[in-house]
PDB file of C-alpha atoms in Angstrom:
ATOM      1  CA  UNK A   1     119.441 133.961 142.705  1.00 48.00           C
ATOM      2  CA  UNK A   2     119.194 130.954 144.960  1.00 48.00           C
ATOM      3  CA  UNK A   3     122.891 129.604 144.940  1.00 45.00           C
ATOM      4  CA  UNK A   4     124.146 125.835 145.882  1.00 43.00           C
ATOM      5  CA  UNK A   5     127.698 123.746 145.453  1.00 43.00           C
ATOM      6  CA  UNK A   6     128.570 122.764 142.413  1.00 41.00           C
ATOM      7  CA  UNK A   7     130.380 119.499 142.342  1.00 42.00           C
ATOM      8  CA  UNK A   8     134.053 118.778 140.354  1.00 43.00           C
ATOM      9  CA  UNK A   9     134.183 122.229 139.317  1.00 41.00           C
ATOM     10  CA  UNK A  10     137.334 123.726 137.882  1.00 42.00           C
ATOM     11  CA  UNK A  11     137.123 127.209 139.954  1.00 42.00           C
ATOM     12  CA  UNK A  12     134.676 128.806 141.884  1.00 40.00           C
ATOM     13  CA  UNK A  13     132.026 130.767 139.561  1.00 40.00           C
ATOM     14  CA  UNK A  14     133.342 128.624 136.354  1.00 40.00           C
ATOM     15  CA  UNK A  15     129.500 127.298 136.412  1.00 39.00           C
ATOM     16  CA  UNK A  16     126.599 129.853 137.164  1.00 39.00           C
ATOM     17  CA  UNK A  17     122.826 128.292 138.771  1.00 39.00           C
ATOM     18  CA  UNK A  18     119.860 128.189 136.929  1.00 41.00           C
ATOM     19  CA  UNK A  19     118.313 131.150 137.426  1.00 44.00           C
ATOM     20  CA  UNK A  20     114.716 129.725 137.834  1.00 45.00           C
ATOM     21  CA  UNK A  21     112.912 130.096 141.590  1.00 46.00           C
ATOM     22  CA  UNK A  22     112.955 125.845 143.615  1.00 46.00           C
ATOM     23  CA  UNK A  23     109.565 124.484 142.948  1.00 46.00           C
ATOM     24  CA  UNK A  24     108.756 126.628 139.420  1.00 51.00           C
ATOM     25  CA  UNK A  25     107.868 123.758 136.297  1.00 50.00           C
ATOM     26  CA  UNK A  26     109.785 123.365 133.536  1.00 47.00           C
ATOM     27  CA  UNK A  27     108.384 123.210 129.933  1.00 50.00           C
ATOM     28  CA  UNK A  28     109.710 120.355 127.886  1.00 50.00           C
ATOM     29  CA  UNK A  29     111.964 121.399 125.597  1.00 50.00           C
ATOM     30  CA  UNK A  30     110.550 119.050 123.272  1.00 51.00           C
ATOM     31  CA  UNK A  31     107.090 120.856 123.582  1.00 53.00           C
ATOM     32  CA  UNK A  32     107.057 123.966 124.912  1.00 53.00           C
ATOM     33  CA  UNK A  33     103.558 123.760 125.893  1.00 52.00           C
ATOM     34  CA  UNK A  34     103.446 120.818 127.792  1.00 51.00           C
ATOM     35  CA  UNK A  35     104.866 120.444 131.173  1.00 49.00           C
ATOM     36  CA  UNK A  36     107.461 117.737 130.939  1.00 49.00           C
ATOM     37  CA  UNK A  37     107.592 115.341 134.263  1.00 50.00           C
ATOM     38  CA  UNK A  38     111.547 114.309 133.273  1.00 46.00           C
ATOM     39  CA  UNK A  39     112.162 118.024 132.524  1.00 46.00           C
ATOM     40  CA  UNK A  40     110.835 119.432 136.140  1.00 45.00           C
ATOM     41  CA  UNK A  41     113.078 116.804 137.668  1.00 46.00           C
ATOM     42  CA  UNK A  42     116.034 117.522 135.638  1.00 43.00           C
ATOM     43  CA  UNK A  43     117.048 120.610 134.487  1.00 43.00           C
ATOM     44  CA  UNK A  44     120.275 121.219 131.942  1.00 44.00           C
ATOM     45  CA  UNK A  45     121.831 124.354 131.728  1.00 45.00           C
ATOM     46  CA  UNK A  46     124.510 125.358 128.926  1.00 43.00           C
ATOM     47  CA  UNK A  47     126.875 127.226 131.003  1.00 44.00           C
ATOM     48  CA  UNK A  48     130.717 128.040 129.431  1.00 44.00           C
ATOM     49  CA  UNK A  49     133.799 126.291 130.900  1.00 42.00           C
ATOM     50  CA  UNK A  50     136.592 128.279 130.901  1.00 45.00           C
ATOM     51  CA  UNK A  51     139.557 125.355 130.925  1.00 45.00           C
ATOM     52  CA  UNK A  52     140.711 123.508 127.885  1.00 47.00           C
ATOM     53  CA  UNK A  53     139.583 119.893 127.712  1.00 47.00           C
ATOM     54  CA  UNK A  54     141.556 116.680 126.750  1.00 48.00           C
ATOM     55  CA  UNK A  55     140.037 116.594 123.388  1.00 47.00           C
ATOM     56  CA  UNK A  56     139.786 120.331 122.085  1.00 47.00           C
ATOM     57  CA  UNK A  57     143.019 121.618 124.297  1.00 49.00           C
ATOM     58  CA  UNK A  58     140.859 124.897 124.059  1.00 48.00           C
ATOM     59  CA  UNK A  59     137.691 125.810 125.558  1.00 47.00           C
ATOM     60  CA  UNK A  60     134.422 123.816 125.298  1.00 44.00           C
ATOM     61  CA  UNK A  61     130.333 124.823 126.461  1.00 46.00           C
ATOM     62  CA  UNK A  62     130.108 122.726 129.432  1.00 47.00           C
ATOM     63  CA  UNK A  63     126.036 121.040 130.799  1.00 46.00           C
ATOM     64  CA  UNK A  64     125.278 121.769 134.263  1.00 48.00           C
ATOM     65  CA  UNK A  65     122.975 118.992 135.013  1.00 48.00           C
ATOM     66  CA  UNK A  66     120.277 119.778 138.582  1.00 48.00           C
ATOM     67  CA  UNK A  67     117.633 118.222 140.101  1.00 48.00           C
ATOM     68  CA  UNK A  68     114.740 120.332 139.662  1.00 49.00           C
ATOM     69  CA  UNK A  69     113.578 119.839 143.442  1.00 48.00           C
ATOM     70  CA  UNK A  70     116.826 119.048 145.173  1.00 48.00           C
ATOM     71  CA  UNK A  71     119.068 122.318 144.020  1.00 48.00           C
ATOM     72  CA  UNK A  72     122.532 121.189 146.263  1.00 48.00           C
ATOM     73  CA  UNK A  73     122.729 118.221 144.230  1.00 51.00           C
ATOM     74  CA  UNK A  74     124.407 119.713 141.249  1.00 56.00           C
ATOM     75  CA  UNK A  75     127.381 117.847 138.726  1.00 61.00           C
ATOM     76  CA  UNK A  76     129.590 120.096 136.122  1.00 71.00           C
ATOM     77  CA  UNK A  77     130.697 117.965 133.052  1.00 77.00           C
ATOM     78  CA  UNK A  78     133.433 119.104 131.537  1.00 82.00           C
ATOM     79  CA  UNK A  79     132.047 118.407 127.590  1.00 84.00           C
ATOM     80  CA  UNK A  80     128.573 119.340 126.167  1.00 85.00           C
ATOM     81  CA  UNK A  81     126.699 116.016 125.917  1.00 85.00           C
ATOM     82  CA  UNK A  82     123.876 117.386 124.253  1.00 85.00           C
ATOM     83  CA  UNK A  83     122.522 115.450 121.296  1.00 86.00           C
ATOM     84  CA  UNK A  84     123.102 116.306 118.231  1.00 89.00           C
ATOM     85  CA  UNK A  85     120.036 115.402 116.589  1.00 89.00           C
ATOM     86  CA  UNK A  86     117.691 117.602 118.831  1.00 86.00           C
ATOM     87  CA  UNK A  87     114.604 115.394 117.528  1.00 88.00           C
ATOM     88  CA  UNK A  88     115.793 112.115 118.786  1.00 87.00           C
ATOM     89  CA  UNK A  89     112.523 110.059 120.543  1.00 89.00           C
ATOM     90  CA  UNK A  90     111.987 107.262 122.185  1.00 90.00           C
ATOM     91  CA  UNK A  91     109.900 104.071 120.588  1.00 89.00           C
ATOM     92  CA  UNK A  92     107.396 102.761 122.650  1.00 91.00           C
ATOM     93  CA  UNK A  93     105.450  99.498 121.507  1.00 91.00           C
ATOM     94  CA  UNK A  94     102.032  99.080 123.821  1.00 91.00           C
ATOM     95  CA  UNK A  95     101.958  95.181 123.019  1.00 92.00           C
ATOM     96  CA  UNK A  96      99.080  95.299 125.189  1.00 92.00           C
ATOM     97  CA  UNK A  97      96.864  97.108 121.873  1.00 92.00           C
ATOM     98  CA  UNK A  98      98.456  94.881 119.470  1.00 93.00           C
ATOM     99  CA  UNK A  99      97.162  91.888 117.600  1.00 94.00           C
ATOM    100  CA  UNK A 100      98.955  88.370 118.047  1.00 97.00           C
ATOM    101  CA  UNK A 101     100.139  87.707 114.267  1.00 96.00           C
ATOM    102  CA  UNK A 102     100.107  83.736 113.859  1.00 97.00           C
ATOM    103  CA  UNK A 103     103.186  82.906 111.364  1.00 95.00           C
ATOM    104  CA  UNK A 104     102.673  78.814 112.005  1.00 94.00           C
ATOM    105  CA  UNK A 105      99.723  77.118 113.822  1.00 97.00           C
ATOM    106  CA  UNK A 106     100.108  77.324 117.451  1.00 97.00           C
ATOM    107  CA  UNK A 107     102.926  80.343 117.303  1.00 98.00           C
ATOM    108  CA  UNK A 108     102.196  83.742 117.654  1.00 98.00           C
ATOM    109  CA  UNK A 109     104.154  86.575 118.135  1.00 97.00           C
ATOM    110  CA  UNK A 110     103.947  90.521 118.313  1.00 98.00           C
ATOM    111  CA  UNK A 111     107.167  92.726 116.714  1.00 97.00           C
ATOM    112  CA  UNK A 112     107.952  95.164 119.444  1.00 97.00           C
ATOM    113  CA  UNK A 113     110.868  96.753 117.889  1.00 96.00           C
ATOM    114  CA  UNK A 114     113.261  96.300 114.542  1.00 96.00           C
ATOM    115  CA  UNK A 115     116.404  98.390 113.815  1.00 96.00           C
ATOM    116  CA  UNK A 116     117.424  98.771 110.227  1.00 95.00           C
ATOM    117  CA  UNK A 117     120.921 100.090 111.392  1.00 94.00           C
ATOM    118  CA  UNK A 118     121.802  97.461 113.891  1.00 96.00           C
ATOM    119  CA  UNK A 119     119.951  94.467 112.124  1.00 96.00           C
ATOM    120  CA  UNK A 120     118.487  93.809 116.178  1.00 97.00           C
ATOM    121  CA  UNK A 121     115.028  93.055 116.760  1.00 98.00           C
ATOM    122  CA  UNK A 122     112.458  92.217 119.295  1.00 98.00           C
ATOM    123  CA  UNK A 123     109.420  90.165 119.757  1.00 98.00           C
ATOM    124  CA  UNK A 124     107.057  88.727 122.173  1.00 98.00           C
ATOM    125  CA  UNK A 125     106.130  85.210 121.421  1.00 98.00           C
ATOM    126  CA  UNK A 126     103.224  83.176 122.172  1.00 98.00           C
ATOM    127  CA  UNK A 127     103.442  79.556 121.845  1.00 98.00           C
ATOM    128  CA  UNK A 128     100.642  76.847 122.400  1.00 98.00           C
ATOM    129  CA  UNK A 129     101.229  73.804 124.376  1.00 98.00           C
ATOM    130  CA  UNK A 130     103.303  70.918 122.290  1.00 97.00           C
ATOM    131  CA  UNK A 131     104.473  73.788 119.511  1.00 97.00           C
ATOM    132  CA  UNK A 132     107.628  72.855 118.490  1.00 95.00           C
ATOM    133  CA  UNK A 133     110.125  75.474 116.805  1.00 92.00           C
ATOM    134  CA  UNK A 134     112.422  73.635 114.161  1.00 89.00           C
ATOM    135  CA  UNK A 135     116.414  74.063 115.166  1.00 91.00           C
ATOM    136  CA  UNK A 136     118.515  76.711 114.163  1.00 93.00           C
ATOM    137  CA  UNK A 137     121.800  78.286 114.488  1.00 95.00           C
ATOM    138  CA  UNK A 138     122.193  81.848 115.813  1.00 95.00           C
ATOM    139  CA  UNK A 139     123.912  84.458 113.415  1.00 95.00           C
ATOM    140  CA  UNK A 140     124.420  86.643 116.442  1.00 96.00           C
ATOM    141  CA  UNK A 141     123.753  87.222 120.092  1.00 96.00           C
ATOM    142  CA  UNK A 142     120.077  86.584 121.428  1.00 96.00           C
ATOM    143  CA  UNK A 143     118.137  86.962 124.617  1.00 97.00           C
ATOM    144  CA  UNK A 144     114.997  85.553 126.353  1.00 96.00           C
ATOM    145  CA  UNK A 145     113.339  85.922 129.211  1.00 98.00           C
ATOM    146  CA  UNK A 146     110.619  83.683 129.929  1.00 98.00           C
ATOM    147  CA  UNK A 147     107.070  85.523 130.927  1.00 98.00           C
ATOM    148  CA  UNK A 148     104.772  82.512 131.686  1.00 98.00           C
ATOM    149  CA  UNK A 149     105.040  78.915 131.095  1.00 98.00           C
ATOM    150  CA  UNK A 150     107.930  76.691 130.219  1.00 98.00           C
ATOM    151  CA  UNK A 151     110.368  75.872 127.248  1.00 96.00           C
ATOM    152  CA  UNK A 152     112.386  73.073 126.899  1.00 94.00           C
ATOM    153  CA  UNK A 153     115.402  73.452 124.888  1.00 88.00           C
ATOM    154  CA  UNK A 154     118.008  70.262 124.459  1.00 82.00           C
ATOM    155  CA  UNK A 155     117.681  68.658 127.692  1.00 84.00           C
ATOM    156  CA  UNK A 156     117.173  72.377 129.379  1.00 89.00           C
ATOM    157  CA  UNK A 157     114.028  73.394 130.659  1.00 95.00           C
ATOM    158  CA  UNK A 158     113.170  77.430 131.075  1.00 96.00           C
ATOM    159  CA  UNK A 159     110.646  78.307 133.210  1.00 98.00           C
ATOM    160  CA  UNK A 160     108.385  81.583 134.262  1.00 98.00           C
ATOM    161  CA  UNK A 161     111.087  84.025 135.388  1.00 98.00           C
ATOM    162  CA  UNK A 162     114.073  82.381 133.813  1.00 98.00           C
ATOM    163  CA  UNK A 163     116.410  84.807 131.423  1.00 97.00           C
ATOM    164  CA  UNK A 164     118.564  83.234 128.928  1.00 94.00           C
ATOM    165  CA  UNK A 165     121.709  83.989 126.829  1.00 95.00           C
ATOM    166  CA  UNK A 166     121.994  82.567 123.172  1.00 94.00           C
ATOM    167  CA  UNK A 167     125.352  83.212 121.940  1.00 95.00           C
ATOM    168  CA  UNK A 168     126.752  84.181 118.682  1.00 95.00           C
ATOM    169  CA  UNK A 169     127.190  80.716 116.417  1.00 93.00           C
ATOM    170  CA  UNK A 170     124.920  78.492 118.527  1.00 93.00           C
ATOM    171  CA  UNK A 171     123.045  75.608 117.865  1.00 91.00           C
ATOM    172  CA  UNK A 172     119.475  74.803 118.906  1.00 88.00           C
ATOM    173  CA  UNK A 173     117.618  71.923 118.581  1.00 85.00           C
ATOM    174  CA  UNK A 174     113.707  71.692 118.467  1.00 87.00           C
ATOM    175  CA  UNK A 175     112.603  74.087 120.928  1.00 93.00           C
ATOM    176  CA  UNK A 176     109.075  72.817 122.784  1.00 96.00           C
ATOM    177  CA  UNK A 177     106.829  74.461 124.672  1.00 98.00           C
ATOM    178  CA  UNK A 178     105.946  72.384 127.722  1.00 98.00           C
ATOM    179  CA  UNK A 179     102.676  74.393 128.290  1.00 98.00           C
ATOM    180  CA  UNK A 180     100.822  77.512 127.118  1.00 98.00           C
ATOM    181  CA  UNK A 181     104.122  79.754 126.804  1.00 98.00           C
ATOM    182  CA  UNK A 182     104.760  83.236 126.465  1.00 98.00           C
ATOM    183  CA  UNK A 183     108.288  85.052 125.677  1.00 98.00           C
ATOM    184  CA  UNK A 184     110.202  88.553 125.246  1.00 98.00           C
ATOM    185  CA  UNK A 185     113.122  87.246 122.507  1.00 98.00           C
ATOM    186  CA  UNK A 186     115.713  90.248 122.055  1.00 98.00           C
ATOM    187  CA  UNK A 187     117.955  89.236 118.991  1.00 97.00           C
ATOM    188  CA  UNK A 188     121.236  91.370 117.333  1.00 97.00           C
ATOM    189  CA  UNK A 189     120.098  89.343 114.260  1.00 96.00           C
ATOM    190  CA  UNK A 190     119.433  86.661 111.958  1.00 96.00           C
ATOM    191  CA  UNK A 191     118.390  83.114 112.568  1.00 96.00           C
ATOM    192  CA  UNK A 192     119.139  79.953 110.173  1.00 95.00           C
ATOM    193  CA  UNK A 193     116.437  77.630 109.928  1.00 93.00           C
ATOM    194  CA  UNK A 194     117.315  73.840 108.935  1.00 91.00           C
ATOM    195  CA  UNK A 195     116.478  70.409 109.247  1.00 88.00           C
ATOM    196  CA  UNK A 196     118.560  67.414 107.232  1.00 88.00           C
ATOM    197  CA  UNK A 197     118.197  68.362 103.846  1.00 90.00           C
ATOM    198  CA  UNK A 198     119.174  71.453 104.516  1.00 90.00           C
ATOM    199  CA  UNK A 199     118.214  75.073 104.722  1.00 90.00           C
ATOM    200  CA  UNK A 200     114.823  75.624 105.653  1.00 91.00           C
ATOM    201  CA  UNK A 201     114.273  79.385 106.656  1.00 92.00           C
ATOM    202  CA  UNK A 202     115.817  82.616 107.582  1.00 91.00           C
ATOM    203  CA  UNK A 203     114.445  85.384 110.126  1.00 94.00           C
ATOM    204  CA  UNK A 204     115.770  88.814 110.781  1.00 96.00           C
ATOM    205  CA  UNK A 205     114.379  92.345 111.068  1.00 97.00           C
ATOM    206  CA  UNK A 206     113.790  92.521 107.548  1.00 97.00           C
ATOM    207  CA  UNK A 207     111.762  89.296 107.362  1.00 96.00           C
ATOM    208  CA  UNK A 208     109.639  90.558 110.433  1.00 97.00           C
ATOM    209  CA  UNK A 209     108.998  94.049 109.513  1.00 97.00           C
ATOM    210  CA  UNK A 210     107.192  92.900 106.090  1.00 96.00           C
ATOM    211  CA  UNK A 211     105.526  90.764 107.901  1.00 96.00           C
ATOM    212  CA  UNK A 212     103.955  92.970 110.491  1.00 96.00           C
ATOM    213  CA  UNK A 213     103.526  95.396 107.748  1.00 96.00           C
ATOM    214  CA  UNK A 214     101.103  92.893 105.912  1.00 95.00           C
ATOM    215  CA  UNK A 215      99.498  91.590 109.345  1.00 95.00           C
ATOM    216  CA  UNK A 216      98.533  95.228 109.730  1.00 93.00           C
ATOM    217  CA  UNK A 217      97.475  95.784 106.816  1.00 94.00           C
ATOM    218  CA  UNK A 218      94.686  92.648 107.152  1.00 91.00           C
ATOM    219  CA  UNK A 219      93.692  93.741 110.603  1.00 90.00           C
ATOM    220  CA  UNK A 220      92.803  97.544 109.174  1.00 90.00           C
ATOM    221  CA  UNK A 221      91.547  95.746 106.265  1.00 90.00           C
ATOM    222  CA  UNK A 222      88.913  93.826 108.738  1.00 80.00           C
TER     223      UNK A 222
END
């Protein structure tokens, strides 16, 4: 068994190597049949840990986390930080295979992401030159980031490259694109639409999952 260091251990043989020779791959745990390109780089090991922890006072199955190709480099945690849920995935969005969805003449936008537990959501928006978005008040935290073209907010300009915080409880008035613009807007949740008589609109995830439900249900549809 090819031995190395381990790191912030509580005593010597507390933590025991992989037993797996240097340069062998590692099948995903996720599919065994697949080799995994995270997995051979990182390797976790359930090994036991003798010493009580802060939380338990007794003892606790401690992660040995190694670099698959660099064995020395090895870190004992004290607490099993294992998931839980042992299906949890990540979402990926390729925006690059999805269809703009117009929702007013001259702005498009594709839904990336929307959380039904968190309220957040994420799109990519597409505005022509002279569209105009009405003004609004943020319910929450938002964030954009500017991918082409410019935006003039107030008496603010964004341009290609610029990222920008919208706090919690702020005010915007008509937002213009200056030129053919394009956007990634990250959002903890709603915004309040209004002009002077009032209340004009209201977006949040639930608002823009129906409607990229429906705008994917037309482009199947042909």
């Amino acid at each position: 068994m090819h031995s190395s260091p381990v790191l912030n251990a509580p005593h010597e043989g507390d933590l025991l190597e992989a037993q797996r020779p240097r340069h062998q791959p590692v099948r995903c745990r996720l599919n065994p049949r697949a080799i995994c390109a995270f997995c051979t780089q990182w390797t976790t090991t359930h090994t036991p840990v003798r010493h009580p922890t802060p939380f338990t006072g007794g003892p606790l199955r401690g992660i040995q986390v190694s670099r698959g190709h660099d064995r020395g480099l090895t870190m004992a945690l004290p607490q099993d930080i294992s998931p839980l849920n042992a299906e949890l995935m990540d979402t990926i969005s390729s925006s690059s295979e999805m269809e703009w969805m117009e929702y007013e003449p001259g702005g498009a936008m594709k839904v990336l992401w929307t959380s039904a537990e968190t309220g957040r959501w994420i799109v990519l928006f597409k505005w022509d030159k002279g569209f105009v978005a009405d003004q609004h008040k943020h319910l929450s935290g938002a964030f954009a980031f500017v991918l082409k073209g410019s935006l003039q907010v107030r008496d603010g300009i964004y341009n290609e490259g610029d990222f920008v915080y919208e706090p919690n409880g702020m005010l915007h008035g008509a937002t213009t694109a200056l030129e053919d613009t394009e956007y990634l807007f990250m959002c903890d949740g709603p915004v309040l639409f209004y002009d002077e008589n009032g209340f004009t609109s209201y977006m949040g995830w639930e608002e823009l999952r129906r409607m990229d439900e429906e705008h994917k249900a037309q482009v199947s549809a042909g």
